[in-house]
Tab-separated table of C-alpha atoms in Angstrom:
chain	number	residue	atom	x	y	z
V	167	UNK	CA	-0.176	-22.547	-3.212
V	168	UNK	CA	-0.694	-22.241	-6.808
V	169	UNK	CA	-3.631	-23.684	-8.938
V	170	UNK	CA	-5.039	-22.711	-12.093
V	171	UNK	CA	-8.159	-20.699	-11.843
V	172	UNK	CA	-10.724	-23.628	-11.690
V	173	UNK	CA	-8.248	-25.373	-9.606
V	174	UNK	CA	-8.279	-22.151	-7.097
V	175	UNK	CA	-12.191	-22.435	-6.722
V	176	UNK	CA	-12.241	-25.793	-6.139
V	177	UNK	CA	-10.149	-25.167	-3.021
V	178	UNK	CA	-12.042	-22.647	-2.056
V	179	UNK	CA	-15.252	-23.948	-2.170
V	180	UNK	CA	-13.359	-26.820	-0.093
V	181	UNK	CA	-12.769	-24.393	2.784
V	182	UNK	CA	-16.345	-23.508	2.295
V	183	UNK	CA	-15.722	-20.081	0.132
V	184	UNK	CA	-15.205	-18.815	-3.216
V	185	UNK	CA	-12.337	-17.100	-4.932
V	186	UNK	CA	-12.789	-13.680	-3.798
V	187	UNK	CA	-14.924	-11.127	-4.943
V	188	UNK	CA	-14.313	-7.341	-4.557
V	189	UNK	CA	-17.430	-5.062	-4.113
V	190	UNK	CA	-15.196	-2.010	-3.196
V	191	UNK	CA	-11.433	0.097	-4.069
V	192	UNK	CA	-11.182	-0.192	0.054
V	193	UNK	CA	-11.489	-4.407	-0.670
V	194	UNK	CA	-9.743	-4.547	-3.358
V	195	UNK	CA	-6.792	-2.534	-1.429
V	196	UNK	CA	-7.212	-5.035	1.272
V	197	UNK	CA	-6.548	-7.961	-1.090
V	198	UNK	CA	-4.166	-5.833	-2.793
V	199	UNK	CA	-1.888	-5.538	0.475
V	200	UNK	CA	-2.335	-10.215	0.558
V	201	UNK	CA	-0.302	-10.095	-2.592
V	202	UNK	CA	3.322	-9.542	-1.263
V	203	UNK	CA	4.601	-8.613	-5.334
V	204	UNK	CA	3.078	-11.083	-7.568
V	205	UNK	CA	-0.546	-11.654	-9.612
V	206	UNK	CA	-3.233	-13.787	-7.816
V	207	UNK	CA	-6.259	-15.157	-8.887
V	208	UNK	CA	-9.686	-13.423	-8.261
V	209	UNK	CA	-13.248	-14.756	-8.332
V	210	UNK	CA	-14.165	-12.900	-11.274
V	211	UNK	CA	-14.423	-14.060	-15.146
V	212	UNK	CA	-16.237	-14.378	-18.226
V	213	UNK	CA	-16.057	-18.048	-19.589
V	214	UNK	CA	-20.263	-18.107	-20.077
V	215	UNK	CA	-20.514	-14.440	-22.373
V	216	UNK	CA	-17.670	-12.877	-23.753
V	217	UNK	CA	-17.123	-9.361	-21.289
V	218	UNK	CA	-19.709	-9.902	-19.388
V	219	UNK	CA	-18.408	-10.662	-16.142
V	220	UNK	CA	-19.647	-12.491	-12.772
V	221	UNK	CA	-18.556	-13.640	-9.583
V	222	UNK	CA	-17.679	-16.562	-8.357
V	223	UNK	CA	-20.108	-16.198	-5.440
V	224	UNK	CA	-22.373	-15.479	-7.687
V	225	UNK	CA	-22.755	-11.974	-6.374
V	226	UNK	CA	-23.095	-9.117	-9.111
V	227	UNK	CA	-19.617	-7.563	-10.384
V	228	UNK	CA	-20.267	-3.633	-9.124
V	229	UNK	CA	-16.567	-3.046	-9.395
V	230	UNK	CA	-13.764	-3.254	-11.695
V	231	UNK	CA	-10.232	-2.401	-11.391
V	232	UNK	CA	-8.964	-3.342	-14.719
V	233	UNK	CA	-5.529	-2.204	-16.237
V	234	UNK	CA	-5.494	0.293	-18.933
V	235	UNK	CA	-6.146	-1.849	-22.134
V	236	UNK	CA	-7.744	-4.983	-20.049
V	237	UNK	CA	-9.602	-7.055	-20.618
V	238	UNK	CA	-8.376	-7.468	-23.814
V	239	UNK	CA	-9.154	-11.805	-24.298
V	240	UNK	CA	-5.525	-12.087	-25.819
V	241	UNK	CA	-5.688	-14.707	-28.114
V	242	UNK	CA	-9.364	-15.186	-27.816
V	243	UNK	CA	-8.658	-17.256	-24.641
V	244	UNK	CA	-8.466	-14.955	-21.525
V	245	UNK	CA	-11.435	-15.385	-19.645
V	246	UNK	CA	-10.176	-15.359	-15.591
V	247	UNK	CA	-9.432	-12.572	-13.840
V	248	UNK	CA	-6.300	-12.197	-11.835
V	249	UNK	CA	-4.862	-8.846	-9.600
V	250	UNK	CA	-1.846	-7.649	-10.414
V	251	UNK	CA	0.521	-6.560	-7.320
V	252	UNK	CA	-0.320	-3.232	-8.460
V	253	UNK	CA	-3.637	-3.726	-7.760
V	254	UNK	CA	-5.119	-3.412	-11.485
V	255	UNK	CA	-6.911	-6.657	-12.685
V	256	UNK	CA	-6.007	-8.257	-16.017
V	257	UNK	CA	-7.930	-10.839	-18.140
V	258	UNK	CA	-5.646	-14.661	-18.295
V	259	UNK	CA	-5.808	-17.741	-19.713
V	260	UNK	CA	-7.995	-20.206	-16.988
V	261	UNK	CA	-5.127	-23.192	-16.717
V	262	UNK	CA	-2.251	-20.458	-16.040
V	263	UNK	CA	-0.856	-21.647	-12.489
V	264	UNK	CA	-0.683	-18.713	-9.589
V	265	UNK	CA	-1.597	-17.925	-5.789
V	266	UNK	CA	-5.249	-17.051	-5.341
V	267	UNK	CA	-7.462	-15.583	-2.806
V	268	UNK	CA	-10.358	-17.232	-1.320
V	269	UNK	CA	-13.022	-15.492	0.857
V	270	UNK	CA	-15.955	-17.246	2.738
């Protein structure tokens, strides 16, 4: 399934989760290895403050895993986080469409 980023939460929070959150480079291998080659969405983003980012879950963000020159807010509009298949995260634009990964 693909939804945009609010879209993704919404059917998480349906199944009675959240888009995931990552506390850990053993977690976010785990989700990593869910991917099979392409981005997903992750429960992290900063749509409230500019770089300062949160969970979904509203646990604190005590890891990052962001690509060399991310988060970068291209075009003053990326505020979602997604994982690449490499594992890295990257900042996106909210309404993009992709898989996502819930965790309850």
């Amino acid at each position: 399934t693909r939804n945009s980023w609010y879209e993704a939460e919404e059917d998480c929070l349906a199944w009675g989760g959240h888009l995931t959150s990552i506390s850990d480079m053993g977690e976010n291998e785990f989700v990593r290895g869910l991917l099979r080659a392409e981005s997903a969405w992750i429960g992290v983003n900063d749509v409230q403050r500019e770089n300062i980012f949160v969970n979904t879950d509203r646990s604190p963000v005590v890891f990052k895993h962001f690509k060399k020159g991310q988060p970068d807010n291209a075009g003053h509009n990326e505020n979602c986080v997604e994982m690449l298949s490499s594992g890295q995260w990257t900042d996106a634009f909210c309404l993009v469409t992709k898989p996502f990964v819930c965790k309850r």
